[in-house]
PDB file of C-alpha atoms and ligand atoms in Angstrom:
ATOM      1  CA  MET K 251      49.319  83.852-137.302  1.00  0.00           C
ATOM      2  CA  ARG K 252      50.333  85.930-140.301  1.00  0.00           C
ATOM      3  CA  LEU K 253      53.546  87.920-139.767  1.00  0.00           C
ATOM      4  CA  ALA K 254      53.956  89.308-143.296  1.00  0.00           C
ATOM      5  CA  ASP K 255      52.208  88.920-146.658  1.00  0.00           C
ATOM      6  CA  ASN K 256      53.671  85.416-147.086  1.00  0.00           C
ATOM      7  CA  VAL K 257      55.117  84.477-143.666  1.00  0.00           C
ATOM      8  CA  TYR K 258      53.203  82.574-140.985  1.00  0.00           C
ATOM      9  CA  ALA K 259      54.006  81.411-137.461  1.00  0.00           C
ATOM     10  CA  LEU K 260      52.289  78.665-135.497  1.00  0.00           C
ATOM     11  CA  LEU K 261      52.834  79.146-131.791  1.00  0.00           C
ATOM     12  CA  ASP K 262      52.394  76.806-128.849  1.00  0.00           C
ATOM     13  CA  LEU K 263      52.010  73.444-130.586  1.00  0.00           C
ATOM     14  CA  ALA K 264      51.764  70.384-128.284  1.00  0.00           C
ATOM     15  CA  HIS K 265      54.739  70.284-125.859  1.00  0.00           C
ATOM     16  CA  PRO K 266      55.091  70.905-122.084  1.00  0.00           C
ATOM     17  CA  ILE K 267      56.054  74.533-122.750  1.00  0.00           C
ATOM     18  CA  GLY K 268      54.683  74.721-126.320  1.00  0.00           C
ATOM     19  CA  VAL K 269      56.840  74.585-129.426  1.00  0.00           C
ATOM     20  CA  ASN K 270      56.662  76.909-132.420  1.00  0.00           C
ATOM     21  CA  ALA K 271      56.899  76.417-136.172  1.00  0.00           C
ATOM     22  CA  GLY K 272      56.278  78.508-139.255  1.00  0.00           C
ATOM     23  CA  PHE K 273      56.141  78.613-143.015  1.00  0.00           C
ATOM     24  CA  VAL K 274      56.916  80.897-145.926  1.00  0.00           C
ATOM     25  CA  VAL K 275      54.825  80.890-149.094  1.00  0.00           C
ATOM     26  CA  THR K 276      56.753  81.545-152.317  1.00  0.00           C
ATOM     27  CA  ASP K 277      55.831  81.518-156.030  1.00  0.00           C
ATOM     28  CA  GLU K 278      57.353  78.054-156.360  1.00  0.00           C
ATOM     29  CA  GLY K 279      55.963  76.505-153.196  1.00  0.00           C
ATOM     30  CA  VAL K 280      56.075  76.483-149.418  1.00  0.00           C
ATOM     31  CA  VAL K 281      59.074  76.344-147.078  1.00  0.00           C
ATOM     32  CA  ILE K 282      58.368  75.058-143.565  1.00  0.00           C
ATOM     33  CA  ILE K 283      60.476  75.870-140.533  1.00  0.00           C
ATOM     34  CA  ASP K 284      60.221  73.102-137.900  1.00  0.00           C
ATOM     35  CA  THR K 285      57.534  70.448-137.793  1.00  0.00           C
ATOM     36  CA  GLY K 286      56.120  70.105-134.269  1.00  0.00           C
ATOM     37  CA  TRP K 287      56.499  67.262-131.779  1.00  0.00           C
ATOM     38  CA  THR K 288      53.768  64.912-132.963  1.00  0.00           C
ATOM     39  CA  HIS K 289      52.150  63.651-136.132  1.00  0.00           C
ATOM     40  CA  SER K 290      49.008  65.601-135.268  1.00  0.00           C
ATOM     41  CA  SER K 291      51.000  68.834-134.771  1.00  0.00           C
ATOM     42  CA  ALA K 292      52.383  68.366-138.293  1.00  0.00           C
ATOM     43  CA  LEU K 293      48.844  67.835-139.609  1.00  0.00           C
ATOM     44  CA  THR K 294      47.852  71.102-137.888  1.00  0.00           C
ATOM     45  CA  ILE K 295      50.700  72.897-139.685  1.00  0.00           C
ATOM     46  CA  LEU K 296      49.621  71.243-142.945  1.00  0.00           C
ATOM     47  CA  GLY K 297      46.040  72.421-142.424  1.00  0.00           C
ATOM     48  CA  PHE K 298      47.178  76.038-142.037  1.00  0.00           C
ATOM     49  CA  ILE K 299      49.343  75.721-145.173  1.00  0.00           C
ATOM     50  CA  GLU K 300      46.471  74.312-147.213  1.00  0.00           C
ATOM     51  CA  THR K 301      44.312  77.240-146.102  1.00  0.00           C
ATOM     52  CA  ALA K 302      46.936  79.945-146.674  1.00  0.00           C
ATOM     53  CA  ALA K 303      48.358  78.540-149.910  1.00  0.00           C
ATOM     54  CA  PRO K 304      45.864  76.122-151.481  1.00  0.00           C
ATOM     55  CA  GLY K 305      47.402  73.855-154.085  1.00  0.00           C
ATOM     56  CA  LYS K 306      50.995  74.971-153.516  1.00  0.00           C
ATOM     57  CA  PRO K 307      53.579  72.219-153.267  1.00  0.00           C
ATOM     58  CA  ILE K 308      55.703  71.919-150.142  1.00  0.00           C
ATOM     59  CA  LYS K 309      59.263  72.388-151.354  1.00  0.00           C
ATOM     60  CA  TRP K 310      61.452  72.412-148.254  1.00  0.00           C
ATOM     61  CA  VAL K 311      61.377  71.679-144.547  1.00  0.00           C
ATOM     62  CA  ILE K 312      64.094  73.376-142.522  1.00  0.00           C
ATOM     63  CA  LEU K 313      64.837  71.663-139.200  1.00  0.00           C
ATOM     64  CA  THR K 314      66.395  74.121-136.749  1.00  0.00           C
ATOM     65  CA  GLU K 315      67.897  71.291-134.621  1.00  0.00           C
ATOM     66  CA  HIS K 316      67.659  67.530-134.018  1.00  0.00           C
ATOM     67  CA  HIS K 317      65.422  67.534-130.907  1.00  0.00           C
ATOM     68  CA  SER K 318      62.131  65.667-131.150  1.00  0.00           C
ATOM     69  CA  ASP K 319      59.897  68.715-130.625  1.00  0.00           C
ATOM     70  CA  HIS K 320      61.251  70.233-133.858  1.00  0.00           C
ATOM     71  CA  ILE K 321      61.547  67.170-136.095  1.00  0.00           C
ATOM     72  CA  PHE K 322      58.983  64.508-135.194  1.00  0.00           C
ATOM     73  CA  GLY K 323      56.406  65.897-137.648  1.00  0.00           C
ATOM     74  CA  ALA K 324      58.813  65.860-140.609  1.00  0.00           C
ATOM     75  CA  SER K 325      57.565  62.637-142.216  1.00  0.00           C
ATOM     76  CA  VAL K 326      54.161  64.254-142.917  1.00  0.00           C
ATOM     77  CA  PHE K 327      55.855  66.740-145.249  1.00  0.00           C
ATOM     78  CA  LYS K 328      58.392  64.291-146.649  1.00  0.00           C
ATOM     79  CA  ALA K 329      55.449  62.126-147.757  1.00  0.00           C
ATOM     80  CA  ARG K 330      54.132  65.175-149.649  1.00  0.00           C
ATOM     81  CA  GLY K 331      57.352  65.608-151.590  1.00  0.00           C
ATOM     82  CA  ALA K 332      59.286  68.056-149.406  1.00  0.00           C
ATOM     83  CA  GLN K 333      63.066  68.016-149.233  1.00  0.00           C
ATOM     84  CA  ILE K 334      64.471  68.251-145.725  1.00  0.00           C
ATOM     85  CA  ILE K 335      67.396  70.458-144.809  1.00  0.00           C
ATOM     86  CA  ALA K 336      69.257  70.562-141.489  1.00  0.00           C
ATOM     87  CA  HIS K 337      72.702  71.033-139.998  1.00  0.00           C
ATOM     88  CA  ARG K 338      75.244  68.323-140.852  1.00  0.00           C
ATOM     89  CA  LEU K 339      75.548  67.438-137.147  1.00  0.00           C
ATOM     90  CA  ALA K 340      71.775  66.957-136.888  1.00  0.00           C
ATOM     91  CA  LYS K 341      71.920  64.417-139.697  1.00  0.00           C
ATOM     92  CA  GLU K 342      74.834  62.654-138.007  1.00  0.00           C
ATOM     93  CA  PHE K 343      72.845  62.465-134.765  1.00  0.00           C
ATOM     94  CA  LEU K 344      69.773  61.078-136.515  1.00  0.00           C
ATOM     95  CA  GLU K 345      71.799  58.556-138.486  1.00  0.00           C
ATOM     96  CA  SER K 346      73.424  57.242-135.328  1.00  0.00           C
ATOM     97  CA  LYS K 347      70.158  57.094-133.330  1.00  0.00           C
ATOM     98  CA  GLY K 348      67.876  55.848-136.067  1.00  0.00           C
ATOM     99  CA  LYS K 349      64.494  54.509-135.034  1.00  0.00           C
ATOM    100  CA  ASP K 350      65.655  54.178-131.422  1.00  0.00           C
ATOM    101  CA  TYR K 351      65.109  57.915-130.971  1.00  0.00           C
ATOM    102  CA  VAL K 352      61.309  57.605-131.251  1.00  0.00           C
ATOM    103  CA  GLU K 353      61.253  54.536-128.974  1.00  0.00           C
ATOM    104  CA  GLU K 354      63.433  56.343-126.412  1.00  0.00           C
ATOM    105  CA  MET K 355      61.082  59.311-126.384  1.00  0.00           C
ATOM    106  CA  ILE K 356      58.042  57.045-125.909  1.00  0.00           C
ATOM    107  CA  LYS K 357      59.718  55.356-122.930  1.00  0.00           C
ATOM    108  CA  SER K 358      61.094  58.517-121.323  1.00  0.00           C
ATOM    109  CA  ARG K 359      57.720  60.300-121.629  1.00  0.00           C
ATOM    110  CA  ASN K 360      55.858  57.347-120.123  1.00  0.00           C
ATOM    111  CA  LYS K 361      58.320  57.341-117.210  1.00  0.00           C
ATOM    112  CA  LEU K 362      57.945  61.086-116.676  1.00  0.00           C
ATOM    113  CA  TRP K 363      54.141  61.044-116.849  1.00  0.00           C
ATOM    114  CA  GLN K 364      54.050  58.168-114.379  1.00  0.00           C
ATOM    115  CA  GLU K 365      56.397  59.990-112.013  1.00  0.00           C
ATOM    116  CA  MET K 366      54.218  63.080-112.264  1.00  0.00           C
ATOM    117  CA  ALA K 367      51.231  60.820-111.553  1.00  0.00           C
ATOM    118  CA  THR K 368      49.420  62.186-114.611  1.00  0.00           C
ATOM    119  CA  MET K 369      49.157  58.668-116.028  1.00  0.00           C
ATOM    120  CA  PRO K 370      48.403  55.337-114.358  1.00  0.00           C
ATOM    121  CA  GLN K 371      51.172  52.722-114.177  1.00  0.00           C
ATOM    122  CA  GLY K 372      51.353  50.384-117.117  1.00  0.00           C
ATOM    123  CA  TYR K 373      49.498  52.645-119.519  1.00  0.00           C
ATOM    124  CA  ASP K 374      51.498  53.333-122.694  1.00  0.00           C
ATOM    125  CA  PHE K 375      50.303  56.839-123.479  1.00  0.00           C
ATOM    126  CA  GLY K 376      53.682  57.665-125.064  1.00  0.00           C
ATOM    127  CA  ARG K 377      52.878  55.283-127.902  1.00  0.00           C
ATOM    128  CA  THR K 378      49.545  57.007-128.500  1.00  0.00           C
ATOM    129  CA  PHE K 379      51.055  60.473-128.204  1.00  0.00           C
ATOM    130  CA  PHE K 380      53.843  59.732-130.700  1.00  0.00           C
ATOM    131  CA  GLN K 381      51.777  57.465-132.967  1.00  0.00           C
ATOM    132  CA  LYS K 382      52.733  57.587-136.649  1.00  0.00           C
ATOM    133  CA  VAL K 383      55.972  59.451-135.898  1.00  0.00           C
ATOM    134  CA  GLU K 384      58.590  58.280-138.351  1.00  0.00           C
ATOM    135  CA  LEU K 385      62.116  59.540-138.320  1.00  0.00           C
ATOM    136  CA  VAL K 386      63.293  60.920-141.646  1.00  0.00           C
ATOM    137  CA  LEU K 387      66.829  61.949-142.504  1.00  0.00           C
ATOM    138  CA  PRO K 388      67.709  65.333-143.999  1.00  0.00           C
ATOM    139  CA  ASP K 389      68.169  65.291-147.793  1.00  0.00           C
ATOM    140  CA  ARG K 390      70.557  68.208-147.626  1.00  0.00           C
ATOM    141  CA  THR K 391      72.834  69.499-144.875  1.00  0.00           C
ATOM    142  CA  ILE K 392      74.674  72.732-144.169  1.00  0.00           C
ATOM    143  CA  ASP K 393      77.495  73.659-141.834  1.00  0.00           C
ATOM    144  CA  GLU K 394      77.928  77.304-142.702  1.00  0.00           C
ATOM    145  CA  THR K 395      75.591  80.209-143.434  1.00  0.00           C
ATOM    146  CA  THR K 396      73.649  79.236-146.541  1.00  0.00           C
ATOM    147  CA  ASP K 397      71.101  81.159-148.611  1.00  0.00           C
ATOM    148  CA  LEU K 398      68.159  79.130-149.802  1.00  0.00           C
ATOM    149  CA  HIS K 399      66.441  80.760-152.803  1.00  0.00           C
ATOM    150  CA  VAL K 400      62.933  79.517-153.432  1.00  0.00           C
ATOM    151  CA  GLY K 401      60.398  81.168-155.741  1.00  0.00           C
ATOM    152  CA  GLY K 402      61.916  84.629-155.427  1.00  0.00           C
ATOM    153  CA  GLU K 403      62.301  84.443-151.639  1.00  0.00           C
ATOM    154  CA  GLU K 404      65.586  84.311-149.810  1.00  0.00           C
ATOM    155  CA  LEU K 405      65.911  82.337-146.587  1.00  0.00           C
ATOM    156  CA  ARG K 406      69.252  82.656-144.822  1.00  0.00           C
ATOM    157  CA  LEU K 407      70.174  79.601-142.761  1.00  0.00           C
ATOM    158  CA  ILE K 408      72.626  80.629-140.058  1.00  0.00           C
ATOM    159  CA  PRO K 409      74.335  78.046-137.823  1.00  0.00           C
ATOM    160  CA  THR K 410      73.811  79.262-134.242  1.00  0.00           C
ATOM    161  CA  PRO K 411      75.368  76.635-131.952  1.00  0.00           C
ATOM    162  CA  GLY K 412      74.525  76.848-128.250  1.00  0.00           C
ATOM    163  CA  HIS K 413      71.376  75.042-127.099  1.00  0.00           C
ATOM    164  CA  LEU K 414      72.667  72.230-129.320  1.00  0.00           C
ATOM    165  CA  LEU K 415      75.668  72.280-131.615  1.00  0.00           C
ATOM    166  CA  ASP K 416      73.403  71.683-134.620  1.00  0.00           C
ATOM    167  CA  CYS K 417      71.071  74.655-134.060  1.00  0.00           C
ATOM    168  CA  ILE K 418      70.341  76.896-136.998  1.00  0.00           C
ATOM    169  CA  SER K 419      68.346  80.123-137.212  1.00  0.00           C
ATOM    170  CA  VAL K 420      66.447  81.208-140.318  1.00  0.00           C
ATOM    171  CA  TYR K 421      66.483  84.860-141.340  1.00  0.00           C
ATOM    172  CA  LEU K 422      64.232  86.374-144.001  1.00  0.00           C
ATOM    173  CA  PRO K 423      66.034  89.502-145.266  1.00  0.00           C
ATOM    174  CA  ARG K 424      63.036  90.947-147.159  1.00  0.00           C
ATOM    175  CA  THR K 425      60.592  90.881-144.244  1.00  0.00           C
ATOM    176  CA  LYS K 426      63.257  91.016-141.494  1.00  0.00           C
ATOM    177  CA  ILE K 427      61.714  88.092-139.660  1.00  0.00           C
ATOM    178  CA  LEU K 428      63.916  85.710-137.693  1.00  0.00           C
ATOM    179  CA  PHE K 429      62.919  82.130-136.899  1.00  0.00           C
ATOM    180  CA  ALA K 430      65.420  81.524-134.131  1.00  0.00           C
ATOM    181  CA  GLY K 431      64.619  77.954-133.076  1.00  0.00           C
ATOM    182  CA  ASP K 432      65.855  77.197-129.562  1.00  0.00           C
ATOM    183  CA  THR K 433      68.688  79.693-129.917  1.00  0.00           C
ATOM    184  CA  ILE K 434      66.164  82.118-128.392  1.00  0.00           C
ATOM    185  CA  TYR K 435      63.628  81.341-125.676  1.00  0.00           C
ATOM    186  CA  SER K 436      61.044  84.025-125.094  1.00  0.00           C
ATOM    187  CA  GLY K 437      59.590  84.338-121.604  1.00  0.00           C
ATOM    188  CA  TYR K 438      61.361  81.174-120.413  1.00  0.00           C
ATOM    189  CA  PRO K 439      64.959  80.660-119.330  1.00  0.00           C
ATOM    190  CA  PRO K 440      66.881  78.942-122.150  1.00  0.00           C
ATOM    191  CA  THR K 441      67.349  75.178-121.823  1.00  0.00           C
ATOM    192  CA  THR K 442      71.064  74.829-121.152  1.00  0.00           C
ATOM    193  CA  ARG K 443      71.329  71.245-119.927  1.00  0.00           C
ATOM    194  CA  PHE K 444      72.472  69.876-123.296  1.00  0.00           C
ATOM    195  CA  GLY K 445      75.813  71.672-123.168  1.00  0.00           C
ATOM    196  CA  ASP K 446      78.607  72.754-120.870  1.00  0.00           C
ATOM    197  CA  ALA K 447      80.176  76.138-120.167  1.00  0.00           C
ATOM    198  CA  SER K 448      82.155  76.190-123.415  1.00  0.00           C
ATOM    199  CA  GLN K 449      78.951  75.525-125.382  1.00  0.00           C
ATOM    200  CA  TRP K 450      77.183  78.343-123.491  1.00  0.00           C
ATOM    201  CA  ARG K 451      80.032  80.664-124.541  1.00  0.00           C
ATOM    202  CA  GLU K 452      79.399  79.579-128.145  1.00  0.00           C
ATOM    203  CA  TRP K 453      75.719  80.307-127.592  1.00  0.00           C
ATOM    204  CA  ILE K 454      76.457  83.889-126.494  1.00  0.00           C
ATOM    205  CA  LYS K 455      78.574  84.328-129.656  1.00  0.00           C
ATOM    206  CA  SER K 456      75.682  83.038-131.767  1.00  0.00           C
ATOM    207  CA  LEU K 457      73.297  85.501-130.092  1.00  0.00           C
ATOM    208  CA  GLU K 458      75.764  88.377-130.555  1.00  0.00           C
ATOM    209  CA  GLY K 459      75.791  87.468-134.264  1.00  0.00           C
ATOM    210  CA  LEU K 460      71.986  87.559-134.486  1.00  0.00           C
ATOM    211  CA  LYS K 461      72.004  90.995-132.816  1.00  0.00           C
ATOM    212  CA  GLU K 462      73.768  92.348-135.919  1.00  0.00           C
ATOM    213  CA  LEU K 463      70.722  91.563-138.079  1.00  0.00           C
ATOM    214  CA  GLU K 464      67.986  94.059-138.760  1.00  0.00           C
ATOM    215  CA  ILE K 465      64.983  92.367-137.139  1.00  0.00           C
ATOM    216  CA  GLU K 466      61.287  93.273-137.078  1.00  0.00           C
ATOM    217  CA  VAL K 467      60.070  90.219-135.208  1.00  0.00           C
ATOM    218  CA  ILE K 468      61.529  87.013-133.788  1.00  0.00           C
ATOM    219  CA  VAL K 469      59.745  83.666-133.728  1.00  0.00           C
ATOM    220  CA  PRO K 470      61.541  81.821-130.907  1.00  0.00           C
ATOM    221  CA  GLY K 471      61.620  78.031-130.602  1.00  0.00           C
ATOM    222  CA  HIS K 472      59.457  78.304-127.493  1.00  0.00           C
ATOM    223  CA  GLY K 473      57.398  81.184-126.131  1.00  0.00           C
ATOM    224  CA  LEU K 474      55.714  84.208-127.634  1.00  0.00           C
ATOM    225  CA  LEU K 475      56.887  86.366-130.516  1.00  0.00           C
ATOM    226  CA  CYS K 476      59.530  88.815-129.370  1.00  0.00           C
ATOM    227  CA  ASP K 477      61.976  91.469-130.492  1.00  0.00           C
ATOM    228  CA  LYS K 478      65.717  92.022-130.155  1.00  0.00           C
ATOM    229  CA  SER K 479      65.448  92.823-126.425  1.00  0.00           C
ATOM    230  CA  GLU K 480      64.856  89.091-125.865  1.00  0.00           C
ATOM    231  CA  ILE K 481      68.284  88.384-127.403  1.00  0.00           C
ATOM    232  CA  GLU K 482      69.806  90.583-124.676  1.00  0.00           C
ATOM    233  CA  GLN K 483      67.775  88.753-122.017  1.00  0.00           C
ATOM    234  CA  ASN K 484      69.080  85.390-123.245  1.00  0.00           C
ATOM    235  CA  ILE K 485      72.670  86.681-123.313  1.00  0.00           C
ATOM    236  CA  ARG K 486      72.320  88.038-119.766  1.00  0.00           C
ATOM    237  CA  TYR K 487      70.937  84.725-118.522  1.00  0.00           C
ATOM    238  CA  LEU K 488      73.801  82.746-120.087  1.00  0.00           C
ATOM    239  CA  ALA K 489      76.436  85.224-118.864  1.00  0.00           C
ATOM    240  CA  LYS K 490      75.088  84.920-115.309  1.00  0.00           C
ATOM    241  CA  LEU K 491      75.134  81.131-115.568  1.00  0.00           C
ATOM    242  CA  LEU K 492      78.763  81.226-116.709  1.00  0.00           C
ATOM    243  CA  GLU K 493      79.620  83.549-113.838  1.00  0.00           C
ATOM    244  CA  GLU K 494      78.039  81.171-111.314  1.00  0.00           C
ATOM    245  CA  GLU K 495      79.781  78.241-112.965  1.00  0.00           C
ATOM    246  CA  GLY K 496      83.097  80.126-112.681  1.00  0.00           C
ATOM    247  CA  ASN K 497      82.450  80.787-108.984  1.00  0.00           C
ATOM    248  CA  GLU K 498      81.719  77.124-108.444  1.00  0.00           C
ATOM    249  CA  ASP K 499      85.059  76.180-110.003  1.00  0.00           C
ATOM    250  CA  GLU K 500      86.756  78.584-107.610  1.00  0.00           C
ATOM    251  CA  ARG K 501      84.911  77.112-104.638  1.00  0.00           C
ATOM    252  CA  VAL K 502      86.037  73.628-105.633  1.00  0.00           C
ATOM    253  CA  ILE K 503      89.632  74.835-105.780  1.00  0.00           C
ATOM    254  CA  GLU K 504      89.254  76.543-102.410  1.00  0.00           C
ATOM    255  CA  ASN K 505      87.858  73.370-100.895  1.00  0.00           C
ATOM    256  CA  ARG K 506      90.753  71.377-102.185  1.00  0.00           C
ATOM    257  CA  GLU K 507      93.304  73.682-100.604  1.00  0.00           C
TER     258      GLU K 507
HETATM  259 ZN1  LIG G 227      62.712  72.881-128.573  1.00  0.00          ZN
END
């Protein structure tokens, strides 16, 4: 879907709750934000790019975090000459995991699908689902807010730790569009199981920071397009979680006494 003259979002790519991606067309070439979960999702993104910007080179891929649903399509664009940019911690994660990450995902998905009885025992659908996925490392990393200037467009990469410590959000100052990655979930509760209470506090700080931006529309990591009110919703959810967590700590202390 076209959000501005040169900015596109692809919503609900293959994933249990759908994962989003997008791209920005500049005079010099295309910048992609997230790459989908599978090789075929990346080919879908590529198809939209070739339609919207025929003949334009793909200059950059921005990965908003290290999780598979955002990065597993990256090799499709790397093979077409794109440079990949991500948070320094995302690169560290991928370097330490290496190829095991894809194999782990294949195994864990097979296990889950078998438990859910959506796949017969012994059938390796994970390998079909993630076929051709190749892990690629970022060519460039950031660990503070960084402006990427490409073909007259400015893309502001803002570290927004919370869901993961290596999350980044991408803000386009000219069109006031925010690609928030999994820093913002729209219509779903945010996925908090990858961090503890101190990380959730960081997350609220990240969201408070994003609230300062002038925003027309937000492309979340998962869910439908939204506006700033969704930032408030996410903050409220995390604050409530922290409150419950705090109460639990108190209960533990009470029990001990
Ligand atoms: Zn995600």
